[in-house]
Structure formats: structure tokens, C-alpha cells
mmCIF file with all atom_site columns, C-alpha atoms in Angstrom:
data_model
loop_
_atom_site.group_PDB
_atom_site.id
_atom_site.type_symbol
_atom_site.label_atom_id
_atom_site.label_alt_id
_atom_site.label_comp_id
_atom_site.label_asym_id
_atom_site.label_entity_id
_atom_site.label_seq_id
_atom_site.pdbx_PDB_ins_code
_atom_site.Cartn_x
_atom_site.Cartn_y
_atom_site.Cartn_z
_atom_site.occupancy
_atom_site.B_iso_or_equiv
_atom_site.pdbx_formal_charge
_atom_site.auth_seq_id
_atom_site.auth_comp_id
_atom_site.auth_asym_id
_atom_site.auth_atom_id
_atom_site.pdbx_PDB_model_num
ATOM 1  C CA . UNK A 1 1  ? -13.046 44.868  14.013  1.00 0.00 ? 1  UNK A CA 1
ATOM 2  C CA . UNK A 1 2  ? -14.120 42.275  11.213  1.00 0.00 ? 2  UNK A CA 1
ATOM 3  C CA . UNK A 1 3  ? -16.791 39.791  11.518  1.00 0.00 ? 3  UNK A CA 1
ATOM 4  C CA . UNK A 1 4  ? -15.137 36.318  11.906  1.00 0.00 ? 4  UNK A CA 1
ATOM 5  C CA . UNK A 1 5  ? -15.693 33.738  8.607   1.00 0.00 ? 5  UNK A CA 1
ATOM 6  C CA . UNK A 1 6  ? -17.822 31.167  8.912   1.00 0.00 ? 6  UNK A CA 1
ATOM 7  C CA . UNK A 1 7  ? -15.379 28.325  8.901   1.00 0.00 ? 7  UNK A CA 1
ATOM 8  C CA . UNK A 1 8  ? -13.753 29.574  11.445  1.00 0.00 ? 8  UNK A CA 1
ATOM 9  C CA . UNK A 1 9  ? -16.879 29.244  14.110  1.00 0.00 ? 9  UNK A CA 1
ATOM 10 C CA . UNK A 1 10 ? -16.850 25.822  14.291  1.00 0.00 ? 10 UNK A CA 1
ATOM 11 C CA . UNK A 1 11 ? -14.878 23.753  16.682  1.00 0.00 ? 11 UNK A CA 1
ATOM 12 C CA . UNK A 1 12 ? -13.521 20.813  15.716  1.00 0.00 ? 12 UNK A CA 1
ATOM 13 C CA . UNK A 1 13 ? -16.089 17.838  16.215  1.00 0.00 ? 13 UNK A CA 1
ATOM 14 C CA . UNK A 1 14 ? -18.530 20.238  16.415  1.00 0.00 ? 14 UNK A CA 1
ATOM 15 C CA . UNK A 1 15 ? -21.804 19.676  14.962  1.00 0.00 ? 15 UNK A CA 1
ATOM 16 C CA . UNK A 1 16 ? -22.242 20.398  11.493  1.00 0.00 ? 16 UNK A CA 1
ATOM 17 C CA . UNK A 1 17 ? -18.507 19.795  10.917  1.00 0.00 ? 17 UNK A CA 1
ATOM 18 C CA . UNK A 1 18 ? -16.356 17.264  8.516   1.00 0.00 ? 18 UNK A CA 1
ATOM 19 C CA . UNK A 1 19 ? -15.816 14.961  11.871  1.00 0.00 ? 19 UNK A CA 1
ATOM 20 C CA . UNK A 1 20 ? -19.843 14.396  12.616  1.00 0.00 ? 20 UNK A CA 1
ATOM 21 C CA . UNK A 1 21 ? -22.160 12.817  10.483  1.00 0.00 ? 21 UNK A CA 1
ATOM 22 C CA . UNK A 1 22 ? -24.967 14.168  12.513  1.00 0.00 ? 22 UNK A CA 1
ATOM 23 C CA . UNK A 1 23 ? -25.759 11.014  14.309  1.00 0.00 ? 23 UNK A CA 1
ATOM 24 C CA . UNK A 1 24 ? -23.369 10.630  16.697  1.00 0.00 ? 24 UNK A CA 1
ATOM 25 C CA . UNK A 1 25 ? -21.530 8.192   15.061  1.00 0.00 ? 25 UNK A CA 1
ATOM 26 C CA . UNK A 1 26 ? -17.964 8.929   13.048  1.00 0.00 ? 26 UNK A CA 1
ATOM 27 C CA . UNK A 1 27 ? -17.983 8.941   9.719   1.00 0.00 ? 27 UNK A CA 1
ATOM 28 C CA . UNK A 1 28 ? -17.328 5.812   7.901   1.00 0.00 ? 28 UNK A CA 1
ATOM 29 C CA . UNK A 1 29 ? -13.351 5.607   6.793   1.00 0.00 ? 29 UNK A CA 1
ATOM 30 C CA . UNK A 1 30 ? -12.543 6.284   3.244   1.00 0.00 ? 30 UNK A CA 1
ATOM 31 C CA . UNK A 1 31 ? -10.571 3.519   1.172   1.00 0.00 ? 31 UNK A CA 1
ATOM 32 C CA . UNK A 1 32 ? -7.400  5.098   -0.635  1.00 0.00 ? 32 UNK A CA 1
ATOM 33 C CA . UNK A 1 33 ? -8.617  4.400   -4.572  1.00 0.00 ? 33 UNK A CA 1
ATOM 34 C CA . UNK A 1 34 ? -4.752  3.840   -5.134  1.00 0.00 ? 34 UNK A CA 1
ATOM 35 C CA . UNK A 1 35 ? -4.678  1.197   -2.963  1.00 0.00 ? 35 UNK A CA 1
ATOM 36 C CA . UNK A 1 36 ? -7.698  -0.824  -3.755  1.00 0.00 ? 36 UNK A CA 1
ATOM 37 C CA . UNK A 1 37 ? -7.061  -0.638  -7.749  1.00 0.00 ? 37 UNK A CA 1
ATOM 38 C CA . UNK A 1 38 ? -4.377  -2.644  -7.040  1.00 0.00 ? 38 UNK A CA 1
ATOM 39 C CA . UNK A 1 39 ? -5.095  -5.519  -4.348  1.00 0.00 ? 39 UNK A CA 1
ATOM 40 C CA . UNK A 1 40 ? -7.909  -8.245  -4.265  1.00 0.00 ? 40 UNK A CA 1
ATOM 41 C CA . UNK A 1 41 ? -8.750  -10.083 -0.853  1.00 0.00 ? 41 UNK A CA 1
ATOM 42 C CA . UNK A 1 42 ? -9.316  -13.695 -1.392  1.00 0.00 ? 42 UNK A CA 1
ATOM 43 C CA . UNK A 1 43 ? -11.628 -15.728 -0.174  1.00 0.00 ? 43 UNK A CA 1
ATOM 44 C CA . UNK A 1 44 ? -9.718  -16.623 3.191   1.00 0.00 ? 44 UNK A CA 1
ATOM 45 C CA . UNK A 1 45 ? -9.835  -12.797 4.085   1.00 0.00 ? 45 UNK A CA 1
ATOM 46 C CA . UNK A 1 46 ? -5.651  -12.409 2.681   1.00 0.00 ? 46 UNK A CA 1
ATOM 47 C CA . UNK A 1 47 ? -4.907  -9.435  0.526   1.00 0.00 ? 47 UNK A CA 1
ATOM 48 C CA . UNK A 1 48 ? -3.229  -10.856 -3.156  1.00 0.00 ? 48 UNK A CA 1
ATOM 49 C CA . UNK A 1 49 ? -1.499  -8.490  -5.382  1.00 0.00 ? 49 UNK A CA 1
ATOM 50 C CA . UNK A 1 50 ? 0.446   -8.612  -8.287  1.00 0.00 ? 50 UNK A CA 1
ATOM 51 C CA . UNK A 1 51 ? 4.704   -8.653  -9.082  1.00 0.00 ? 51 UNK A CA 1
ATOM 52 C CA . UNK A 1 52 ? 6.568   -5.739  -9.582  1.00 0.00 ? 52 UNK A CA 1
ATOM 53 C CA . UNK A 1 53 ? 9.635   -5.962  -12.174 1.00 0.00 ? 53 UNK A CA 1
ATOM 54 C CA . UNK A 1 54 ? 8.147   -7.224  -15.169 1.00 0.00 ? 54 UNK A CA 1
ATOM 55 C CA . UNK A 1 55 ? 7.469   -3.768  -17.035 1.00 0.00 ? 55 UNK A CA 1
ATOM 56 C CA . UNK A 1 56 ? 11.031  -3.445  -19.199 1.00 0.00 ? 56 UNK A CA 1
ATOM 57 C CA . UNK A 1 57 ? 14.259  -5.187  -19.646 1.00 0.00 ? 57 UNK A CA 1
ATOM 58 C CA . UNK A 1 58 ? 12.774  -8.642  -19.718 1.00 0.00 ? 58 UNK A CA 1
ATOM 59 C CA . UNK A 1 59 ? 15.328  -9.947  -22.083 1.00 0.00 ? 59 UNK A CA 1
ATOM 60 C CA . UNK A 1 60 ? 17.586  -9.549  -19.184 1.00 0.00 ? 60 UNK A CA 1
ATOM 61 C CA . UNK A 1 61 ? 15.436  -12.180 -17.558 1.00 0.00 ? 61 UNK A CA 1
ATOM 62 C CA . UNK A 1 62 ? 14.943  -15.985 -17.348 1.00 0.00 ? 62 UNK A CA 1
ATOM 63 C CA . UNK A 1 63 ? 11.822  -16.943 -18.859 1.00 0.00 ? 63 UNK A CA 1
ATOM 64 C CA . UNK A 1 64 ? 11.016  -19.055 -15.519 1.00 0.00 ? 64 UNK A CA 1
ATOM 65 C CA . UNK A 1 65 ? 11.799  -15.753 -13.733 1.00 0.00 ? 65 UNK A CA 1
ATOM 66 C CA . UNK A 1 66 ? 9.245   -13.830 -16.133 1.00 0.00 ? 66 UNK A CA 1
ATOM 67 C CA . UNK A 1 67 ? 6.746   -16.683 -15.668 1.00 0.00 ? 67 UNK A CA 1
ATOM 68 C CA . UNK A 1 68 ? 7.011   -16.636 -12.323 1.00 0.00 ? 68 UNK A CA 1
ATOM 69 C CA . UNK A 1 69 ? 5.961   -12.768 -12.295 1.00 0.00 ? 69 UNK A CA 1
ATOM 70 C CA . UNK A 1 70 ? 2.848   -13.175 -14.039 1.00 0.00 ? 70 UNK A CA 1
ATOM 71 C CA . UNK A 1 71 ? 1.328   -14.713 -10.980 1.00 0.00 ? 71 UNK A CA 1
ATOM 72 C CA . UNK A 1 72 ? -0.034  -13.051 -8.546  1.00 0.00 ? 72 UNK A CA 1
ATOM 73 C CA . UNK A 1 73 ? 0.793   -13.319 -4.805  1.00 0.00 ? 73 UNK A CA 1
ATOM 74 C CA . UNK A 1 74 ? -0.493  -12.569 -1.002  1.00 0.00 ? 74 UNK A CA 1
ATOM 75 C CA . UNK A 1 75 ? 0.344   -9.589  0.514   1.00 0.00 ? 75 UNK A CA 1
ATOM 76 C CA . UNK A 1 76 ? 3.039   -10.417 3.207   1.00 0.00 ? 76 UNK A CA 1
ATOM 77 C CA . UNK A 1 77 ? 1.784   -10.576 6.835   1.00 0.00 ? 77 UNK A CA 1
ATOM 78 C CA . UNK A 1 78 ? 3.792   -7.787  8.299   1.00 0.00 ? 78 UNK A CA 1
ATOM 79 C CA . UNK A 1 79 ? 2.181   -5.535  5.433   1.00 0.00 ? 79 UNK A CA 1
ATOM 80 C CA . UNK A 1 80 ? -1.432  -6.874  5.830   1.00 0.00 ? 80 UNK A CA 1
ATOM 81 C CA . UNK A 1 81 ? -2.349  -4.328  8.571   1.00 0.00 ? 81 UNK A CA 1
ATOM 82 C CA . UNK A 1 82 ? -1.009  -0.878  6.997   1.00 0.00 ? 82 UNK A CA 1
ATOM 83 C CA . UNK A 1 83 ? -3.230  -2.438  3.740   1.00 0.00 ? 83 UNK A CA 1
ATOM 84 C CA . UNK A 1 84 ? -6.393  -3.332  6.216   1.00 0.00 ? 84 UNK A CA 1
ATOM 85 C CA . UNK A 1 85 ? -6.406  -0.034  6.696   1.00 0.00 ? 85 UNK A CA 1
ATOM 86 C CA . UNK A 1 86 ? -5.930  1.730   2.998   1.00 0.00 ? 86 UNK A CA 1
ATOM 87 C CA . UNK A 1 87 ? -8.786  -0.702  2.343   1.00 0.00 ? 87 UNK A CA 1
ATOM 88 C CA . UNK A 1 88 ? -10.797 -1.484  4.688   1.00 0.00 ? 88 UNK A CA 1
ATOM 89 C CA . UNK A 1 89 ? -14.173 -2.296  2.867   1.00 0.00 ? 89 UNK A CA 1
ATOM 90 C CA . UNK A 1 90 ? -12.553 -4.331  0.140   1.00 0.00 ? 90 UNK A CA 1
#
């Protein structure tokens, strides 16, 4: 019979495993780099991002409408948790 690998000794939560730290605590929560390249929390604790839509065809659009995509804007409140949590040290 062969000797059982390493990796496949350890239980799950087990000491010495990618869920324990060692100290009884979790680990902390990694931030998805995606995310937090492209949102900025202001200073009230909201999540701003920028406008989609102004990479190509902007002939096709008004100049207020172009203008108005240069600014950036907060995250909308139904999507502010799912981003909390993509970020959650930002």
C-alpha cells in the first residue's frame, strides 16, 4: 500500500493549514486587486468609481454627455455591500 502525501494529512482547519494562522484567529480577508484598482471610498465611508462608455465612439456622443462621464460617481447602495466585501480594507 503507498504512504499517503503530505497534503493529504491535514484536515481542513487543522493546524498548520491555509484556514489557521496559528493563533486561533482566521486569517485576515484578502481584497480582490481588481476591485480596489478601480474604486476609492470617500471620506463619508461611500465607495466612488468612475463611468463606463467613454472609451470609443464618442463622436456619437453629446459633448454634455461626454462631460458628464469624466466625473466620477458613488457606487450605488444596492452594490455597496458585494464591493465592502471585494474591498474591505480600502
Amino acid at each position: 500500500m503507498a504512504p499517503i502525501p503530505p497534503y493529504a494529512r491535514k484536515r481542513p482547519g487543522g493546524a498548520g493549514s491555509l484556514l489557521d494562522n496559528g493563533d486561533g484567529h482566521m486569517p485576515k480577508m484578502k481584497t480582490k486587486r481588481a476591485a480596489k484598482k478601480r474604486v476609492k471610498m470617500t471620506a463619508s465611508g461611500k465607495l466612488k468609481r468612475h463611468k463606463g462608455w467613454k472609451r470609443h465612439k464618442l463622436e456619437g456622443k453629446s459633448p454634455k454627455r461626454r462631460r458628464s462621464l469624466r466625473k466620477a460617481t458613488v457606487i450605488s447602495a444596492a452594490d455597496a455591500p458585494g464591493f465592502k466585501i471585494l474591498v474591505p480594507y480600502i
